[in-house]
Short mmCIF file of C-alpha atoms in Angstrom, two decimals:
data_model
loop_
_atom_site.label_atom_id
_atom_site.label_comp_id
_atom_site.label_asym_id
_atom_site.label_seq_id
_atom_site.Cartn_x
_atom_site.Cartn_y
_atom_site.Cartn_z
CA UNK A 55 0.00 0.00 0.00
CA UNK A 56 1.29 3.32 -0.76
CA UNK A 57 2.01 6.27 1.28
CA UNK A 58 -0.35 8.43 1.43
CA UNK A 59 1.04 11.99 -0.02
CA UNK A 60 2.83 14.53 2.07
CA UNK A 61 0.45 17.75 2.76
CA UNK A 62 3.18 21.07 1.63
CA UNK A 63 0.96 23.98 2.90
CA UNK A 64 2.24 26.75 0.76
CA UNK A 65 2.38 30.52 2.35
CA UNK A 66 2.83 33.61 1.39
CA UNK A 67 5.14 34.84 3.71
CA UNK A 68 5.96 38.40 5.04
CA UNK A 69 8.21 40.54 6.45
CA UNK A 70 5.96 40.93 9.92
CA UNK A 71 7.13 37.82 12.40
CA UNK A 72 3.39 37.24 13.46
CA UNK A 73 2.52 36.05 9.78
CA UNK A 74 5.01 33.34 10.16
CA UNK A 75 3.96 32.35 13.58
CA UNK A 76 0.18 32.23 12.82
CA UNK A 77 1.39 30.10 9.96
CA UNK A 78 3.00 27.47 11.84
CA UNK A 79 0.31 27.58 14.57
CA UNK A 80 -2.14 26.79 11.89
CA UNK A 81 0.14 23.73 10.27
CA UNK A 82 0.61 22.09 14.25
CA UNK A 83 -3.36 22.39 14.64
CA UNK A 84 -3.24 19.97 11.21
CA UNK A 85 -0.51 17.91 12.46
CA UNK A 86 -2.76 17.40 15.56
CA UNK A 87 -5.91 16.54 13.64
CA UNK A 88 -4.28 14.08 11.43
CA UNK A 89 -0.61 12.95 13.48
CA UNK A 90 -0.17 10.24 10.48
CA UNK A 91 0.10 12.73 7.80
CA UNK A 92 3.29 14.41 6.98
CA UNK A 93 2.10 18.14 6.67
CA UNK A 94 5.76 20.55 5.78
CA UNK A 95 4.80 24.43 5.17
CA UNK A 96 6.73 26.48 2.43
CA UNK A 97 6.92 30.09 2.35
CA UNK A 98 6.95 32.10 -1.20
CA UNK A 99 9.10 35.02 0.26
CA UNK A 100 10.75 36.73 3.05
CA UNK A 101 10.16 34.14 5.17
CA UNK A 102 12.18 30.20 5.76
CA UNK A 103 12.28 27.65 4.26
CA UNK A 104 11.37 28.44 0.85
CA UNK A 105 8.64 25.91 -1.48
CA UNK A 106 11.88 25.21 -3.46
CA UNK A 107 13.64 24.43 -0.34
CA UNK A 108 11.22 22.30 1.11
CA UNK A 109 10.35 20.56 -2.28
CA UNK A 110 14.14 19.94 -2.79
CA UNK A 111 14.14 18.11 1.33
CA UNK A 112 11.05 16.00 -0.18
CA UNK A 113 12.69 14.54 -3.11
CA UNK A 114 16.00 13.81 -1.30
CA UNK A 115 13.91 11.84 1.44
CA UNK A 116 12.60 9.76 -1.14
CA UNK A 117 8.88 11.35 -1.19
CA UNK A 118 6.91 10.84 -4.40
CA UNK A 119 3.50 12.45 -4.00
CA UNK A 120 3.08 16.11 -2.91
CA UNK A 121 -0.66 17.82 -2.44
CA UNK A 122 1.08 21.90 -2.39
CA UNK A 123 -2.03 23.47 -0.51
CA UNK A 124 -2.04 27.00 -0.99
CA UNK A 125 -2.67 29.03 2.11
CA UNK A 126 -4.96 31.69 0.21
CA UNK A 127 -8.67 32.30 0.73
CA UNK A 128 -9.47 32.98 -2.97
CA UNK A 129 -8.41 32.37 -6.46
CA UNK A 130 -6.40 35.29 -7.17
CA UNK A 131 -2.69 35.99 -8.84
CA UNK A 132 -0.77 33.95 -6.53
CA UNK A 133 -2.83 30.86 -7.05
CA UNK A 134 -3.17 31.37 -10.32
CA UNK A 135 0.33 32.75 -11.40
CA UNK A 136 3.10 32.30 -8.73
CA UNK A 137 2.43 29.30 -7.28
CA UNK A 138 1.85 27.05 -10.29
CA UNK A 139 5.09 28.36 -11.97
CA UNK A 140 6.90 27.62 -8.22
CA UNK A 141 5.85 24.19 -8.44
CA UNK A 142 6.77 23.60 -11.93
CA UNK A 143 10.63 24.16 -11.02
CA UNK A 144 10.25 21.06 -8.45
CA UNK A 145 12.54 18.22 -8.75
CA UNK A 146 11.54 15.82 -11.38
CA UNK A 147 11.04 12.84 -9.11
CA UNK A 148 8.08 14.10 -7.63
CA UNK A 149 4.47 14.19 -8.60
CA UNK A 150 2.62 17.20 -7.44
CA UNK A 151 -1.05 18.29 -7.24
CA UNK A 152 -2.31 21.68 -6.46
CA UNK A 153 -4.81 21.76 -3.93
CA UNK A 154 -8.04 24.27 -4.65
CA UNK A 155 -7.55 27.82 -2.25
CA UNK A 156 -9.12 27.53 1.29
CA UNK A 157 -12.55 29.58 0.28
CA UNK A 158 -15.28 30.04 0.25
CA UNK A 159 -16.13 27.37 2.54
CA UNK A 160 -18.91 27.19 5.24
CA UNK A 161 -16.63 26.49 7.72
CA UNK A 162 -14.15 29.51 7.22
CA UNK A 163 -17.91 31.13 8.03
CA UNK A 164 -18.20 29.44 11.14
CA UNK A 165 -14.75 30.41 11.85
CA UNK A 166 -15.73 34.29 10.95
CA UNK A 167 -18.40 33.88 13.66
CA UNK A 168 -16.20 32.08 16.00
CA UNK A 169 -13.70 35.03 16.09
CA UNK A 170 -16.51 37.51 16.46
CA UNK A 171 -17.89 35.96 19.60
CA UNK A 172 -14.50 35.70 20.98
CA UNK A 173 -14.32 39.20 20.14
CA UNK A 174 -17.66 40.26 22.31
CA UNK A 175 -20.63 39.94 20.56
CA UNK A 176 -23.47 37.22 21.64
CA UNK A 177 -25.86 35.30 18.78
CA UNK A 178 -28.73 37.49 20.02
CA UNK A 179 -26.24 40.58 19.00
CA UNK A 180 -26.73 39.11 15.38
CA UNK A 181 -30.21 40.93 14.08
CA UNK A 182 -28.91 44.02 15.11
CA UNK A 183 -24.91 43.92 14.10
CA UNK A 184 -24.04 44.79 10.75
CA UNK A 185 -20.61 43.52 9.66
CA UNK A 186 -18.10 44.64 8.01
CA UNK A 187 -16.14 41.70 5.82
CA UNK A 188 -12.62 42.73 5.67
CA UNK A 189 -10.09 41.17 3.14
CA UNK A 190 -6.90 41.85 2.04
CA UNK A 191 -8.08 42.95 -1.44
CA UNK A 192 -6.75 42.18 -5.35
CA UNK A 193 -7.07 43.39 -8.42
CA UNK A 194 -8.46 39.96 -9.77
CA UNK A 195 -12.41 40.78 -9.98
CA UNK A 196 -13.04 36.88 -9.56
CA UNK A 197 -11.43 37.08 -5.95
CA UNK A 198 -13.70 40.25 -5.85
CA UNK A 199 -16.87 38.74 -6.77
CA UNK A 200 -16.20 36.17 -4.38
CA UNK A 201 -16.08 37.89 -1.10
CA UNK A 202 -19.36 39.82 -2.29
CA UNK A 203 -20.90 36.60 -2.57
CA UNK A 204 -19.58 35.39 0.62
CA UNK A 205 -20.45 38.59 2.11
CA UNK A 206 -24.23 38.37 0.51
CA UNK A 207 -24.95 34.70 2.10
CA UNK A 208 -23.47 35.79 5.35
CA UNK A 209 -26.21 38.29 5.62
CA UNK A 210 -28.86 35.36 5.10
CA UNK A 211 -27.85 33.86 7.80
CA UNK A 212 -29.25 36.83 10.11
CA UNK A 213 -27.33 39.81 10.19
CA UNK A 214 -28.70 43.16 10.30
CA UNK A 215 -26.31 43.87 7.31
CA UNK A 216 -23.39 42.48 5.65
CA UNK A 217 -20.83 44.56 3.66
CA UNK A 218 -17.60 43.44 1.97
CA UNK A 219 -14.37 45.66 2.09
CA UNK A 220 -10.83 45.63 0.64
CA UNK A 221 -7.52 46.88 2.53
CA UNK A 222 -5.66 47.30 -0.96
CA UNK A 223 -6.35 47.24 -4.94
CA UNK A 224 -10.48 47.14 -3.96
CA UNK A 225 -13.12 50.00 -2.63
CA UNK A 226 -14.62 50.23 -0.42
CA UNK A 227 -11.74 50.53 2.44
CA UNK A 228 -13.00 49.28 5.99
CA UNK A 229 -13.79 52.56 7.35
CA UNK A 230 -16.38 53.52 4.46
CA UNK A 231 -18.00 49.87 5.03
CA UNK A 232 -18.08 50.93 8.86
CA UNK A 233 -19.94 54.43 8.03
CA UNK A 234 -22.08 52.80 5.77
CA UNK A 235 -23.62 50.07 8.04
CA UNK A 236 -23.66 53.16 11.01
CA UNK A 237 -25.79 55.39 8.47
CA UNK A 238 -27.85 51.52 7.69
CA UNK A 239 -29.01 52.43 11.09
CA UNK A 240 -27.95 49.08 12.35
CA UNK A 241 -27.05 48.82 16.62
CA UNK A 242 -23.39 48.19 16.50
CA UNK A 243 -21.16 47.68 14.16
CA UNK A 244 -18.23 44.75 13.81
CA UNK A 245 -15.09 44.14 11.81
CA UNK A 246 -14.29 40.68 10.67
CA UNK A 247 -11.19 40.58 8.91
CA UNK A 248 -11.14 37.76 5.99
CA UNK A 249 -7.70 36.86 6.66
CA UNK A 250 -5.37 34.39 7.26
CA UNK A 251 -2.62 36.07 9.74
CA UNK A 252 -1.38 39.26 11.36
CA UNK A 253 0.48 41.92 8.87
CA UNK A 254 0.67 45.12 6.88
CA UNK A 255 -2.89 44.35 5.57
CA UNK A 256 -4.56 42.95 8.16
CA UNK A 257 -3.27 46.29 10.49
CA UNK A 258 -4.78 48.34 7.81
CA UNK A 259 -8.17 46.56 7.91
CA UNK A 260 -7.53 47.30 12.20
CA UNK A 261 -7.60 50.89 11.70
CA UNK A 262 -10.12 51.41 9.52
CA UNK A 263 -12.10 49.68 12.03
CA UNK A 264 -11.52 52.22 14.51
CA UNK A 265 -15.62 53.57 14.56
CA UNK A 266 -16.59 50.57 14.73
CA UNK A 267 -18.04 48.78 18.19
CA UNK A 268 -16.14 45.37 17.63
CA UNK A 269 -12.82 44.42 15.35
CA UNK A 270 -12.39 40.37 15.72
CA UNK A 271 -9.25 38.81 15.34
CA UNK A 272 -7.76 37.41 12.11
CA UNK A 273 -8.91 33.47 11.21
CA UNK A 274 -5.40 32.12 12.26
CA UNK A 275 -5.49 29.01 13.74
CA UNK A 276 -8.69 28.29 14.32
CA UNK A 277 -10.41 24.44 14.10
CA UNK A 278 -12.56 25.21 11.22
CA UNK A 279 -9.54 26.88 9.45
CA UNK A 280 -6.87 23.68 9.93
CA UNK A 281 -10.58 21.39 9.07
CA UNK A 282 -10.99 23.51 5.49
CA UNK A 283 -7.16 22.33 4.82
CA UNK A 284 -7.81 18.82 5.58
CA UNK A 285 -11.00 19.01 3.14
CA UNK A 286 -8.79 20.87 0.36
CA UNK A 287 -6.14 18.02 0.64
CA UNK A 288 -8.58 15.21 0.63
CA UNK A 289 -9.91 16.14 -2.59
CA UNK A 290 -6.91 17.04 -4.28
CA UNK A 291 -5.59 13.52 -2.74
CA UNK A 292 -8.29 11.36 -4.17
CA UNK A 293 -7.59 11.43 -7.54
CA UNK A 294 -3.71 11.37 -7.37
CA UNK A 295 -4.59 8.13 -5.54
CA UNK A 296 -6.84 6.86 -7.96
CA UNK A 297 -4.15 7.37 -11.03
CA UNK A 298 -1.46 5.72 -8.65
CA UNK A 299 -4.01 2.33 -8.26
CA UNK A 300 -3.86 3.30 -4.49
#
């Protein structure tokens, strides 16, 4: 029976220390989930050890199969550009599959909520909270329409409002969202950034929340996060298994 293939969770990477950490605090809540499956995290820049790297310590340990996973909630440049042409530069002996990005998934939802209700607010705060979706931002209008549509079935669910916001390359910024749901007439107001981990984004989605009642932490590590990976790499696994006769 074959080995089952080694999870590489591929990251960004940045020049703020907390992105890293958050990173690796995510990839041990994995580990812990699923303690049989190798799970190795890559970083595309400024931060160690490299996808090259890592891919490069793969092959020379004798791995065949790879799922790279990448640690991004939509389909944007990196997933479509950077990544890809990373992976293509891999060592020859080994077989790699890209994982799909992290979102949208109902659980990343859950984990949204989660980080709100750490952050303050109640479920009988929900009728009368509007929130403010924060992301990072791009300049690919698929990863646009995306968090609209994200931000749209949120508000199903029983919010007083939903609105989406970008921190770069997208309007409207955080702090217009914020005014927006104030003049809305909703109660309070909250901030739920649509990221991954601490940095120069995320602490520009923080201060735009500054009128606004409640600003929840970033998704990080949270259960429904490191769950979402596990999904991601089970379906990119399946059929690499199935072509192998595993």
């Amino acid at each position: 029976m074959s080995q089952q293939p080694v999870l590489l969770v591929v990251a960004h990477g940045s020049r703020d220390p907390r992105h890293a950490a958050t990173v690796h605090a995510l990839v041990r809540r994995v580990r812990a989930v699923r303690p049989q499956l190798r799970v190795e995290t890559g970083f595309l820049d400024f931060d160690v050890p490299s996808v090259p790297g890592v891919l490069e310590t793969l092959a020379a340990d004798g791995v065949r199969d790879v799922v790279a996973l990448p640690l991004l909630l939509t389909r944007a440049f990196h997933a479509k550009t950077d990544i890809p042409a990373v992976l293509r530069q891999a060592p020859p002996g080994l077989r790699i599959r890209q994982a799909d990005v992290l979102g949208p998934s109902p659980l990343l939802t859950a984990a949204l909520e989660r980080r709100l209700h750490e952050a303050g607010l109640t479920p009988a705060d929900k009728s009368s909270t509007g929130v403010v979706l924060a992301s990072a931002g791009s300049s690919d209008p698929e990863a646009i329409a995306v968090i609209a549509d994200i931000a749209r079935e949120w508000w199903r669910t029983g919010w007083c409002a939903v609105r989406p916001a970008f921190a770069s390359a997208s309007l409207p910024r955080t702090e217009d969202a914020v005014r927006e749901l104030r003049e809305l007439g909703c109660a309070r107001v909250a901030v739920a950034p649509y990221v991954l981990a601490p940095g120069f984004l995320p602490d520009r989605i923080a201060r735009g929340a500054a009128g606004a009642d409640v600003l929840a932490d970033v998704l990080g590590p949270a259960p429904e996060v490191a769950r979402v990976l596990l999904e991601r790499y089970e379906a990119a696994r399946l059929p690499l298994a199935a072509a192998l006769g595993a």
